[in-house]
XYZ file of N, CA and C in Angstrom:
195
model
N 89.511 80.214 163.819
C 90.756 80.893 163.541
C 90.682 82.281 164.177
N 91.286 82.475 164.753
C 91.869 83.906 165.567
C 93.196 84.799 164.875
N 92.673 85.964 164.044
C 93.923 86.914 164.043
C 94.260 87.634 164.976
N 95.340 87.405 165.330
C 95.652 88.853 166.417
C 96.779 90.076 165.101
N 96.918 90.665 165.269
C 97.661 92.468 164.356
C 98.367 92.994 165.695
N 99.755 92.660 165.593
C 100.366 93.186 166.631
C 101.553 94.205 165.859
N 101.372 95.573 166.118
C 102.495 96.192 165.905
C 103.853 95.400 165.692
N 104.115 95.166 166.936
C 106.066 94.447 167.299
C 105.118 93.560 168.359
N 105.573 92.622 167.574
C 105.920 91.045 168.984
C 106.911 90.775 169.613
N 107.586 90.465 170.432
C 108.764 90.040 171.031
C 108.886 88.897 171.821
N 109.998 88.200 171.722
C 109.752 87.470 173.024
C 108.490 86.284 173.042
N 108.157 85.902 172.045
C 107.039 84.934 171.685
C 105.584 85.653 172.291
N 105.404 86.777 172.251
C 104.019 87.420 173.250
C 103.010 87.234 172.380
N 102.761 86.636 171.055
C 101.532 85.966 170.616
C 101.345 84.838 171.521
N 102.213 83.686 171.530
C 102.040 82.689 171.868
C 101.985 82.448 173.537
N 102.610 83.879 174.380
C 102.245 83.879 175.624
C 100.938 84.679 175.827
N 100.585 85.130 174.935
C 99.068 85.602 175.359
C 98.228 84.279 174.868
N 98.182 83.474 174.078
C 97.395 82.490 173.693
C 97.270 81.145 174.841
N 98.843 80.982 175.350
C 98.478 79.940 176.741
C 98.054 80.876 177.904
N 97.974 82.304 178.590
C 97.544 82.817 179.250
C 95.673 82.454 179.412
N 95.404 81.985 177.851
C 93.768 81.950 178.310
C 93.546 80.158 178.227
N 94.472 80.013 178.123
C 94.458 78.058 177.753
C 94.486 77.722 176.123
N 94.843 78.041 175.721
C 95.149 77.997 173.780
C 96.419 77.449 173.308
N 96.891 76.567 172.729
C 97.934 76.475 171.962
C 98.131 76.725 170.755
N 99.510 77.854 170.339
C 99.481 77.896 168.886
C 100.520 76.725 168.413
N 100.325 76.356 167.316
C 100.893 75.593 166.608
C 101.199 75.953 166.005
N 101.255 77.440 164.745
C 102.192 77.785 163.807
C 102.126 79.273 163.947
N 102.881 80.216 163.723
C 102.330 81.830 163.111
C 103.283 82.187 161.627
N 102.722 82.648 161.383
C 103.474 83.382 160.375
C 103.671 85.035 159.931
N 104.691 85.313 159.731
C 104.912 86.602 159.644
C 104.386 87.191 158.186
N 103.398 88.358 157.920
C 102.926 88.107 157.059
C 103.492 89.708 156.171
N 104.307 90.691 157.088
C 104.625 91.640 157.156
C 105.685 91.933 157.811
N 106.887 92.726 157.381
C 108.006 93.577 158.155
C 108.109 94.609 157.736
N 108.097 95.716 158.179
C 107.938 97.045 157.816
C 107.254 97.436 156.836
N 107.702 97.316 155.767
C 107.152 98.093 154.688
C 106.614 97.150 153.834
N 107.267 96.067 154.234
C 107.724 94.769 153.088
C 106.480 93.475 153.600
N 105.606 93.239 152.365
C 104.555 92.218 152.935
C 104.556 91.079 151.519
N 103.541 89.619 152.058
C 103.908 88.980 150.978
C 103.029 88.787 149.744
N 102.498 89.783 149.687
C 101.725 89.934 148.739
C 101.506 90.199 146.978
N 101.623 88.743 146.816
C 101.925 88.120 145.451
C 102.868 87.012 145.455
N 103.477 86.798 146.502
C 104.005 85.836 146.759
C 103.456 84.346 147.369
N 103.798 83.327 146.677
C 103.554 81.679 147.407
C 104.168 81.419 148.038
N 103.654 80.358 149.464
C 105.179 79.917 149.919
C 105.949 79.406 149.478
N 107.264 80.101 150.033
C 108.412 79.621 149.721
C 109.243 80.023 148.347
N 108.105 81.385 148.016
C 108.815 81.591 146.913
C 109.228 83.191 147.680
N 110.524 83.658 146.647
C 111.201 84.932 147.167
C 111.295 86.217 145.741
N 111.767 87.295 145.876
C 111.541 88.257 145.129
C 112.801 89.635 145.510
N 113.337 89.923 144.492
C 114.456 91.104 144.885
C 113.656 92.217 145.328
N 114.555 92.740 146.324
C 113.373 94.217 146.448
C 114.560 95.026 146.510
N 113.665 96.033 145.546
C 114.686 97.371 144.987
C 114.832 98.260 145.632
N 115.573 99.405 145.263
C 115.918 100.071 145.891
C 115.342 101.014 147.186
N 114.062 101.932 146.385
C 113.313 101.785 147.955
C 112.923 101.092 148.919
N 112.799 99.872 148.885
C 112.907 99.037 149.727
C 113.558 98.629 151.350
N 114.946 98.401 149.993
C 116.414 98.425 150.946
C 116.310 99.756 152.085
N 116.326 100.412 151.193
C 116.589 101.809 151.883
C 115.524 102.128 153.662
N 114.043 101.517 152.829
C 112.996 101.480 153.880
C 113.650 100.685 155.204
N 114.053 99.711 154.835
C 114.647 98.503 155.767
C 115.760 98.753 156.472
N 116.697 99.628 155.996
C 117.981 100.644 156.305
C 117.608 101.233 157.877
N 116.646 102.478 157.028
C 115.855 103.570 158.030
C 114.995 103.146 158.750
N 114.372 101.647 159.103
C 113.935 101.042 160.133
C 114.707 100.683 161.049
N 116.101 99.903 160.666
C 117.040 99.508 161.280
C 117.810 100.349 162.336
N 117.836 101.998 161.484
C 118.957 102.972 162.369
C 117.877 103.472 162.936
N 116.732 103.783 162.821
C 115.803 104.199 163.899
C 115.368 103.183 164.917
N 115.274 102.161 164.740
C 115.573 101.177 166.556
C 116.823 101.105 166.759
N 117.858 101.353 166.711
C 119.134 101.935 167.828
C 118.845 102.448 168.923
């Protein structure tokens, strides 16, 4: 098993750096977005996020404009 920790991915660039050396991925998962990670969570299960949160997710949003 190989982690890669990429700031911002785009454009599938896990999975084009992985056939660049001869590798296929078969799944990734996002385990983190900004502020927001899934920690305490199972798959497939979900959770309200309050107000700082939102707000975090806001001020991520208007700062990539």
């Amino acid at each position: 098993i190989v982690q890669i920790h990429l700031k911002e991915g785009k454009f599938h660039q896990v999975k084009k750096m992985f056939e660049a050396v001869g590798l296929q991925v078969d799944k990734l998962s996002r385990t983190q977005f900004g502020h927001l990670n899934l920690t305490g969570l199972r798959p497939g299960e979900a959770r309200r996020l309050n107000k700082k949160e939102v707000s975090q997710l806001h001020n991520l949003a208007v700062t990539k404009k």
